[in-house]
N, CA, C and O atoms as a DFTB+ gen file, in Angstrom:
540 C
 N C O
     1  1     -72.303      19.368     -18.340
     2  2     -71.814      19.541     -17.232
     3  2     -72.042      17.920     -16.514
     4  3     -71.274      17.382     -15.717
     5  1     -73.396      17.327     -17.093
     6  2     -73.545      16.194     -16.497
     7  2     -72.441      14.988     -16.800
     8  3     -72.271      14.126     -15.937
     9  1     -71.703      14.948     -18.031
    10  2     -70.707      14.376     -18.502
    11  2     -69.624      14.666     -17.467
    12  3     -69.147      13.686     -16.895
    13  1     -69.227      15.728     -17.189
    14  2     -67.839      16.170     -16.596
    15  2     -68.095      15.542     -15.042
    16  3     -67.234      14.919     -14.421
    17  1     -69.436      15.831     -14.551
    18  2     -69.666      14.999     -13.110
    19  2     -69.580      13.792     -13.114
    20  3     -69.229      13.331     -12.027
    21  1     -69.831      12.776     -14.227
    22  2     -69.688      11.497     -14.366
    23  2     -68.437      11.081     -14.210
    24  3     -68.112      10.184     -13.432
    25  1     -67.424      11.910     -15.175
    26  2     -66.220      11.687     -15.207
    27  2     -65.671      11.738     -14.074
    28  3     -64.952      10.804     -13.720
    29  1     -65.872      12.779     -13.297
    30  2     -65.222      12.965     -11.852
    31  2     -65.259      11.851     -10.799
    32  3     -64.363      11.418     -10.073
    33  1     -67.021      11.384     -10.966
    34  2     -67.380      10.306     -10.038
    35  2     -66.714       9.192     -10.476
    36  3     -66.405       8.421      -9.566
    37  1     -66.391       8.861     -11.591
    38  2     -65.782       7.409     -11.970
    39  2     -64.214       7.688     -11.920
    40  3     -63.494       6.690     -11.926
    41  1     -63.691       8.773     -11.879
    42  2     -62.315       8.874     -11.495
    43  2     -62.025       8.503      -9.866
    44  3     -61.211       7.696      -9.418
    45  1     -63.007       9.402      -9.113
    46  2     -62.806       9.124      -7.741
    47  2     -63.126       7.918      -7.066
    48  3     -62.600       7.698      -5.975
    49  1     -64.107       6.914      -7.688
    50  2     -64.304       5.659      -7.454
    51  2     -63.006       4.809      -7.666
    52  3     -62.552       4.071      -6.791
    53  1     -62.431       4.984      -8.948
    54  2     -61.291       4.179      -9.172
    55  2     -59.964       4.694      -7.790
    56  3     -59.371       4.031      -6.939
    57  1     -59.949       5.951      -8.102
    58  2     -58.968       6.163      -6.947
    59  2     -59.146       5.782      -5.451
    60  3     -58.278       5.837      -4.580
    61  1     -60.352       5.412      -5.330
    62  2     -60.753       4.848      -4.090
    63  2     -60.212       3.347      -4.020
    64  3     -59.543       2.830      -3.126
    65  1     -60.605       2.885      -5.009
    66  2     -60.460       1.338      -5.282
    67  2     -58.778       1.104      -5.048
    68  3     -58.362       0.259      -4.255
    69  1     -57.940       1.921      -5.803
    70  2     -56.819       1.846      -5.834
    71  2     -56.150       2.308      -4.392
    72  3     -55.382       1.492      -3.882
    73  1     -56.328       3.250      -3.866
    74  2     -56.073       3.445      -2.639
    75  2     -56.310       2.695      -1.282
    76  3     -55.643       2.693      -0.248
    77  1     -57.524       2.031      -1.637
    78  2     -58.107       1.051      -0.697
    79  2     -57.259      -0.115      -0.240
    80  3     -57.198      -0.355       0.966
    81  1     -56.521      -0.948      -1.219
    82  2     -55.709      -1.876      -1.159
    83  2     -54.321      -1.414       0.066
    84  3     -54.056      -1.870       1.178
    85  1     -53.879      -0.673      -0.501
    86  2     -52.736      -0.264       0.632
    87  2     -53.277       0.094       1.985
    88  3     -52.760      -0.308       3.027
    89  1     -54.509       0.992       1.923
    90  2     -55.109       1.223       3.543
    91  2     -55.502      -0.159       4.320
    92  3     -55.494      -0.282       5.545
    93  1     -55.780      -0.977       3.563
    94  2     -56.287      -2.232       4.154
    95  2     -55.118      -2.938       4.841
    96  3     -55.146      -3.495       5.938
    97  1     -54.032      -2.812       3.959
    98  2     -52.689      -3.521       4.399
    99  2     -52.088      -2.973       5.325
   100  3     -51.289      -3.619       6.002
   101  1     -52.376      -1.465       5.596
   102  2     -51.854      -0.702       6.694
   103  2     -52.512      -1.174       7.893
   104  3     -51.863      -1.525       8.879
   105  1     -53.794      -1.197       7.845
   106  2     -54.889      -1.832       8.868
   107  2     -54.492      -3.211       9.341
   108  3     -54.581      -3.464      10.542
   109  1     -54.098      -4.045       8.560
   110  2     -53.376      -5.429       8.994
   111  2     -51.971      -5.242       9.186
   112  3     -51.156      -6.082       8.804
   113  1     -51.641      -4.147       9.778
   114  2     -50.282      -4.369      10.554
   115  2     -48.896      -3.981       9.486
   116  3     -47.687      -4.097       9.687
   117  1     -49.504      -3.586       8.546
   118  2     -48.209      -3.321       7.594
   119  2     -48.220      -4.192       6.770
   120  3     -47.474      -3.861       5.849
   121  1     -48.764      -5.342       6.566
   122  2     -48.384      -6.387       5.544
   123  2     -49.321      -7.108       5.133
   124  3     -50.428      -6.943       5.645
   125  1     -49.165      -7.980       4.226
   126  2     -50.286      -8.732       3.451
   127  2     -49.700     -10.219       3.899
   128  3     -48.721     -10.670       3.306
   129  1     -50.304     -10.922       4.911
   130  2     -49.893     -12.417       4.908
   131  2     -50.348     -13.213       4.324
   132  3     -51.505     -13.018       3.951
   133  1     -49.852     -14.161       4.051
   134  2     -50.093     -14.988       3.066
   135  2     -49.923     -16.423       4.090
   136  3     -48.969     -16.412       4.868
   137  1     -50.750     -17.521       4.086
   138  2     -50.793     -18.507       4.729
   139  2     -49.420     -19.403       3.842
   140  3     -49.151     -19.406       2.640
   141  1     -48.748     -20.111       5.006
   142  2     -47.555     -21.099       4.595
   143  2     -47.833     -22.325       4.002
   144  3     -48.624     -23.143       4.469
   145  1     -47.045     -22.494       2.745
   146  2     -47.252     -23.345       1.760
   147  2     -46.417     -24.671       1.875
   148  3     -45.463     -24.618       2.651
   149  1     -46.588     -25.577       1.368
   150  2     -45.739     -26.961       1.465
   151  2     -44.547     -26.789       0.839
   152  3     -43.566     -27.444       1.191
   153  1     -44.483     -25.682      -0.391
   154  2     -43.251     -25.584      -0.925
   155  2     -42.100     -25.023      -0.005
   156  3     -40.909     -25.328      -0.068
   157  1     -42.787     -24.020       0.978
   158  2     -41.944     -23.420       1.722
   159  2     -40.958     -24.132       2.775
   160  3     -40.039     -23.524       3.323
   161  1     -41.273     -25.585       3.010
   162  2     -40.881     -26.504       3.888
   163  2     -40.164     -27.198       3.466
   164  3     -40.772     -27.835       2.605
   165  1     -38.678     -27.674       3.548
   166  2     -38.124     -28.839       3.046
   167  2     -37.463     -29.819       4.409
   168  3     -36.650     -29.303       5.176
   169  1     -37.822     -30.950       4.547
   170  2     -36.734     -31.735       5.471
   171  2     -36.152     -32.729       4.879
   172  3     -36.806     -33.436       4.112
   173  1     -34.968     -32.942       5.097
   174  2     -34.223     -33.913       4.437
   175  2     -33.356     -34.972       5.275
   176  3     -32.906     -34.665       6.378
   177  1     -33.191     -35.947       4.829
   178  2     -32.671     -36.995       5.911
   179  2     -31.263     -36.720       5.463
   180  3     -31.046     -36.343       4.311
   181  1     -30.287     -36.899       6.353
   182  2     -28.735     -36.423       6.125
   183  2     -27.985     -37.345       6.250
   184  3     -26.815     -37.189       5.900
   185  1     -28.494     -38.802       6.875
   186  2     -27.536     -40.003       7.186
   187  2     -27.479     -40.104       8.565
   188  3     -28.081     -39.267       9.237
   189  1     -26.861     -40.982       9.092
   190  2     -26.343     -41.477      10.455
   191  2     -25.182     -41.421      10.718
   192  3     -24.364     -42.003      10.007
   193  1     -24.783     -40.646      11.902
   194  2     -23.646     -40.338      12.353
   195  2     -23.766     -40.487      13.814
   196  3     -24.653     -40.063      14.555
   197  1     -22.250     -41.464      14.212
   198  2     -22.188     -41.454      15.758
   199  2     -23.449     -41.642      16.546
   200  3     -23.864     -40.909      17.444
   201  1     -23.916     -42.574      16.144
   202  2     -25.274     -43.010      17.049
   203  2     -26.611     -41.898      17.078
   204  3     -27.562     -41.777      17.850
   205  1     -26.264     -41.296      16.071
   206  2     -27.394     -40.376      15.968
   207  2     -28.201     -40.377      14.258
   208  3     -27.593     -40.830      13.288
   209  1     -29.517     -39.838      14.153
   210  2     -29.806     -39.785      12.715
   211  2     -29.777     -38.408      12.354
   212  3     -30.004     -37.797      13.398
   213  1     -29.628     -37.659      11.487
   214  2     -29.488     -36.464      11.169
   215  2     -30.577     -36.247      10.265
   216  3     -30.944     -37.058       9.415
   217  1     -31.258     -34.719      10.560
   218  2     -32.061     -34.341       9.574
   219  2     -31.882     -32.884       9.493
   220  3     -31.460     -32.199      10.424
   221  1     -32.270     -32.382       8.178
   222  2     -32.163     -31.066       8.028
   223  2     -33.249     -30.421       7.980
   224  3     -34.108     -31.153       7.487
   225  1     -33.746     -29.190       8.300
   226  2     -35.124     -28.568       8.364
   227  2     -34.963     -27.327       7.971
   228  3     -34.249     -26.535       8.586
   229  1     -35.720     -26.989       6.727
   230  2     -35.968     -25.415       6.643
   231  2     -37.121     -24.968       6.125
   232  3     -37.884     -25.581       5.379
   233  1     -37.248     -23.606       6.650
   234  2     -38.416     -22.995       6.132
   235  2     -38.378     -21.593       5.720
   236  3     -38.044     -20.787       6.588
   237  1     -38.637     -21.191       4.642
   238  2     -38.540     -20.086       3.713
   239  2     -39.660     -19.060       4.653
   240  3     -40.819     -19.201       4.264
   241  1     -39.525     -18.258       5.588
   242  2     -40.607     -17.244       6.235
   243  2     -40.389     -16.008       5.906
   244  3     -39.887     -15.205       6.693
   245  1     -40.851     -15.625       4.338
   246  2     -40.614     -14.170       4.335
   247  2     -41.162     -13.114       5.202
   248  3     -40.567     -12.074       5.483
   249  1     -42.449     -13.483       5.645
   250  2     -42.824     -12.295       6.653
   251  2     -42.367     -12.288       8.068
   252  3     -42.668     -11.397       8.863
   253  1     -41.422     -13.607       8.427
   254  2     -40.594     -13.400       9.639
   255  2     -41.780     -13.341      10.993
   256  3     -41.539     -12.838      12.090
   257  1     -42.925     -13.910      10.637
   258  2     -43.865     -14.364      11.649
   259  2     -43.467     -15.718      12.644
   260  3     -42.931     -16.719      12.169
   261  1     -43.717     -15.620      13.682
   262  2     -43.450     -16.701      14.852
   263  2     -43.994     -18.138      14.324
   264  3     -45.160     -18.403      14.032
   265  1     -42.987     -18.909      14.277
   266  2     -43.570     -20.480      13.960
   267  2     -42.886     -21.384      14.996
   268  3     -41.833     -21.129      15.580
   269  1     -43.642     -22.471      15.132
   270  2     -43.036     -23.309      15.887
   271  2     -42.738     -24.800      14.884
   272  3     -43.418     -25.245      13.959
   273  1     -41.207     -25.427      15.606
   274  2     -40.935     -26.745      15.092
   275  2     -41.228     -27.683      15.906
   276  3     -40.756     -27.638      17.042
   277  1     -41.964     -28.609      15.562
   278  2     -42.481     -29.599      16.585
   279  2     -41.783     -31.083      15.919
   280  3     -41.897     -31.461      14.753
   281  1     -41.172     -31.654      16.837
   282  2     -41.062     -33.122      16.290
   283  2     -41.490     -33.971      17.279
   284  3     -41.426     -33.837      18.501
   285  1     -42.076     -35.144      16.392
   286  2     -42.971     -36.301      17.665
   287  2     -42.290     -37.453      17.126
   288  3     -41.677     -37.617      16.071
   289  1     -42.575     -38.317      18.236
   290  2     -41.845     -39.676      17.959
   291  2     -42.871     -40.631      17.400
   292  3     -43.944     -40.180      17.000
   293  1     -42.534     -42.292      17.333
   294  2     -43.321     -43.122      16.702
   295  2     -44.636     -43.113      17.603
   296  3     -45.604     -43.642      17.057
   297  1     -44.818     -42.677      18.707
   298  2     -46.247     -42.838      19.355
   299  2     -46.880     -41.393      19.360
   300  3     -47.902     -41.194      20.017
   301  1     -46.347     -40.491      18.711
   302  2     -47.006     -39.223      18.306
   303  2     -46.822     -38.384      19.545
   304  3     -47.416     -37.306      19.510
   305  1     -46.135     -38.642      20.619
   306  2     -45.506     -37.686      21.538
   307  2     -44.784     -36.694      21.149
   308  3     -44.004     -36.936      20.228
   309  1     -44.810     -35.428      21.657
   310  2     -43.693     -34.243      21.282
   311  2     -42.440     -34.605      21.857
   312  3     -42.414     -35.037      23.009
   313  1     -41.410     -34.478      21.193
   314  2     -40.179     -34.661      21.692
   315  2     -39.479     -33.368      21.702
   316  3     -38.616     -33.148      22.552
   317  1     -39.768     -32.580      20.893
   318  2     -39.282     -30.952      20.436
   319  2     -40.648     -30.353      20.397
   320  3     -41.730     -30.879      20.137
   321  1     -40.322     -29.053      20.736
   322  2     -41.249     -27.810      20.790
   323  2     -40.528     -26.696      20.532
   324  3     -39.845     -26.684      21.556
   325  1     -40.180     -25.754      19.916
   326  2     -39.655     -24.591      20.153
   327  2     -40.081     -23.579      18.990
   328  3     -40.482     -24.038      17.920
   329  1     -39.998     -22.284      19.191
   330  2     -40.814     -21.146      18.553
   331  2     -39.318     -20.546      17.942
   332  3     -38.214     -20.521      18.486
   333  1     -39.735     -20.093      16.639
   334  2     -38.644     -19.056      16.121
   335  2     -39.606     -18.357      15.157
   336  3     -40.755     -18.667      14.843
   337  1     -38.651     -17.085      14.676
   338  2     -39.240     -16.267      13.760
   339  2     -38.344     -15.536      12.642
   340  3     -38.442     -14.372      12.254
   341  1     -37.118     -16.895      12.079
   342  2     -36.281     -16.545      11.107
   343  2     -37.130     -16.465       9.693
   344  3     -38.170     -17.036       9.366
   345  1     -36.428     -15.695       9.103
   346  2     -36.968     -15.383       7.668
   347  2     -36.487     -16.575       6.570
   348  3     -37.012     -16.931       5.515
   349  1     -35.339     -17.013       7.222
   350  2     -34.462     -17.910       6.451
   351  2     -34.197     -18.966       7.424
   352  3     -33.062     -19.035       7.895
   353  1     -35.164     -19.860       7.813
   354  2     -34.665     -21.142       9.104
   355  2     -34.197     -21.997       8.458
   356  3     -34.649     -22.231       7.338
   357  1     -33.029     -22.794       9.046
   358  2     -32.427     -23.755       8.558
   359  2     -31.718     -24.314       9.908
   360  3     -30.950     -23.650      10.603
   361  1     -32.099     -25.602      10.144
   362  2     -31.457     -25.943      11.192
   363  2     -31.247     -27.845      11.136
   364  3     -31.959     -28.652      10.538
   365  1     -30.242     -28.059      11.834
   366  2     -30.013     -29.862      11.674
   367  2     -30.328     -30.306      12.870
   368  3     -29.695     -29.874      13.833
   369  1     -31.292     -31.187      13.043
   370  2     -31.639     -31.737      13.900
   371  2     -31.155     -33.544      13.913
   372  3     -31.159     -34.255      12.908
   373  1     -30.801     -33.954      15.191
   374  2     -30.137     -35.053      15.495
   375  2     -31.010     -35.821      16.383
   376  3     -31.344     -35.241      17.416
   377  1     -31.567     -37.331      16.140
   378  2     -32.332     -38.140      16.807
   379  2     -31.330     -39.227      17.461
   380  3     -30.268     -39.509      16.905
   381  1     -31.626     -39.661      18.356
   382  2     -30.523     -40.673      18.978
   383  2     -30.916     -42.005      18.082
   384  3     -32.081     -42.394      18.005
   385  1     -29.873     -42.627      17.448
   386  2     -30.306     -43.723      16.798
   387  2     -30.327     -45.278      17.745
   388  3     -29.629     -45.714      18.660
   389  1     -31.264     -45.694      17.139
   390  2     -31.872     -47.236      18.067
   391  2     -31.394     -48.215      17.276
   392  3     -30.500     -47.962      16.469
   393  1     -31.877     -49.356      17.388
   394  2     -31.582     -50.408      17.009
   395  2     -32.548     -50.917      16.243
   396  3     -32.316     -51.863      15.490
   397  1     -33.992     -50.232      16.363
   398  2     -35.244     -50.533      15.723
   399  2     -35.617     -49.409      14.568
   400  3     -34.817     -48.479      14.463
   401  1     -36.591     -49.417      13.828
   402  2     -36.838     -48.367      12.695
   403  2     -37.738     -47.290      13.810
   404  3     -38.305     -47.481      14.885
   405  1     -37.541     -46.161      12.980
   406  2     -38.139     -45.210      13.968
   407  2     -38.870     -44.166      12.662
   408  3     -38.433     -44.132      11.512
   409  1     -39.847     -43.507      13.079
   410  2     -40.777     -42.753      12.204
   411  2     -40.964     -41.653      13.002
   412  3     -41.862     -41.569      13.839
   413  1     -40.185     -40.846      12.781
   414  2     -40.329     -39.175      13.204
   415  2     -41.120     -38.384      12.178
   416  3     -41.193     -38.588      10.966
   417  1     -41.725     -37.399      12.943
   418  2     -42.652     -36.275      12.436
   419  2     -42.555     -35.259      12.352
   420  3     -43.174     -34.950      13.370
   421  1     -42.225     -34.262      11.895
   422  2     -41.656     -32.787      11.806
   423  2     -43.151     -31.822      11.425
   424  3     -43.857     -32.053      10.444
   425  1     -43.308     -31.163      12.036
   426  2     -44.197     -30.011      11.863
   427  2     -43.934     -28.690      12.221
   428  3     -43.570     -28.261      13.316
   429  1     -44.173     -28.047      11.107
   430  2     -43.839     -26.532      11.246
   431  2     -45.622     -25.826      11.357
   432  3     -46.501     -25.804      10.496
   433  1     -45.623     -25.441      12.437
   434  2     -46.985     -24.392      12.835
   435  2     -46.897     -23.030      12.852
   436  3     -46.232     -22.425      13.693
   437  1     -47.607     -22.436      11.864
   438  2     -47.568     -21.116      11.894
   439  2     -48.627     -20.379      12.804
   440  3     -49.594     -21.006      13.237
   441  1     -48.417     -18.909      13.119
   442  2     -49.201     -18.499      13.921
   443  2     -51.015     -18.191      13.648
   444  3     -51.827     -17.745      14.459
   445  1     -51.215     -18.582      12.326
   446  2     -52.364     -18.817      12.074
   447  2     -52.912     -20.390      11.806
   448  3     -53.830     -20.701      11.047
   449  1     -52.088     -21.310      12.648
   450  2     -52.364     -22.648      13.235
   451  2     -52.122     -23.433      11.738
   452  3     -52.514     -24.593      11.615
   453  1     -51.551     -22.832      10.778
   454  2     -51.501     -23.643       9.590
   455  2     -50.291     -24.722       9.650
   456  3     -49.206     -24.225       9.950
   457  1     -50.303     -25.819       9.465
   458  2     -49.525     -27.197      10.043
   459  2     -49.072     -27.597       8.678
   460  3     -49.883     -27.761       7.767
   461  1     -47.643     -27.775       8.508
   462  2     -47.313     -28.326       7.498
   463  2     -46.325     -29.540       8.001
   464  3     -45.269     -29.373       8.612
   465  1     -46.837     -30.665       7.652
   466  2     -46.149     -32.093       8.249
   467  2     -45.297     -32.905       6.998
   468  3     -45.574     -32.981       5.801
   469  1     -44.115     -33.497       7.792
   470  2     -43.276     -34.139       6.800
   471  2     -43.224     -35.456       7.809
   472  3     -42.927     -35.135       8.960
   473  1     -43.446     -36.820       7.615
   474  2     -43.252     -38.049       8.091
   475  2     -41.966     -38.676       7.496
   476  3     -41.750     -38.563       6.289
   477  1     -41.091     -39.345       8.323
   478  2     -40.392     -40.515       7.858
   479  2     -40.123     -41.856       8.553
   480  3     -40.106     -41.880       9.784
   481  1     -39.927     -42.887       7.895
   482  2     -39.546     -43.818       8.503
   483  2     -38.121     -44.306       7.955
   484  3     -37.808     -44.417       6.770
   485  1     -37.399     -44.548       8.975
   486  2     -36.028     -44.794       9.022
   487  2     -35.790     -46.372       9.336
   488  3     -36.198     -46.826      10.406
   489  1     -35.167     -47.151       8.454
   490  2     -35.200     -48.362       8.794
   491  2     -33.638     -48.771       8.479
   492  3     -33.031     -48.586       7.425
   493  1     -33.112     -49.440       9.812
   494  2     -31.732     -49.894       9.710
   495  2     -31.355     -51.152       9.250
   496  3     -31.653     -52.165       9.882
   497  1     -30.738     -51.182       8.225
   498  2     -30.000     -52.689       7.548
   499  2     -28.766     -52.952       8.214
   500  3     -28.367     -51.837       8.550
   501  1     -28.109     -53.631       8.515
   502  2     -26.943     -54.101       8.977
   503  2     -26.688     -55.090       7.920
   504  3     -27.434     -55.996       7.547
   505  1     -25.227     -54.696       7.390
   506  2     -24.696     -55.679       6.372
   507  2     -23.158     -55.922       6.780
   508  3     -22.396     -55.031       7.154
   509  1     -22.756     -57.624       6.608
   510  2     -21.533     -57.653       7.073
   511  2     -20.697     -57.743       5.773
   512  3     -21.160     -58.372       4.821
   513  1     -19.272     -57.037       5.677
   514  2     -18.560     -57.012       4.611
   515  2     -16.906     -57.826       4.972
   516  3     -15.963     -57.368       5.616
   517  1     -17.038     -59.112       4.302
   518  2     -15.535     -59.710       4.468
   519  2     -14.636     -59.829       3.455
   520  3     -14.895     -60.101       2.282
   521  1     -13.811     -59.664       3.832
   522  2     -12.495     -59.524       2.919
   523  2     -11.583     -60.399       3.321
   524  3     -11.272     -60.661       4.483
   525  1     -10.984     -61.030       1.932
   526  2     -10.020     -62.120       1.887
   527  2      -8.824     -61.438       1.381
   528  3      -8.792     -60.704       0.393
   529  1      -7.612     -61.820       2.327
   530  2      -6.351     -61.440       1.428
   531  2      -5.521     -62.399       1.461
   532  3      -5.597     -63.138       2.443
   533  1      -4.447     -62.701       0.388
   534  2      -3.704     -63.740       0.104
   535  2      -2.611     -63.207       1.094
   536  3      -2.196     -62.063       1.276
   537  1      -2.195     -64.698       1.817
   538  2      -1.056     -64.530       2.482
   539  2       0.293     -64.575       1.811
   540  3       1.318     -64.414       2.473
């Protein structure tokens, strides 16, 4: 009889452990949230067009939680700040082209204040092409 009671107790304990994980998930709003990782954010330089420098910002946000896209200028001043909740965020960002080098900083800040930062230095080099044609 003691052996049967022991088996029932072990089975009950195992069932509580297995069932506890989904119950914990439900207590956290029905989802198991993970902090955003570096691999989820991509910022790519697209080139210069019509007096603007273009970047493509992408963020894979499978939980659909709110996050902010923040863009800072050379001095660290925030020049853009907007909240989104897209699961597959993708935006083209255009920065006014200047005659000097620029150092934009892109920040993805999630609801749990995790920040993923991408910094760039864009240098402008002017070249002159000379073409000679025979007359």
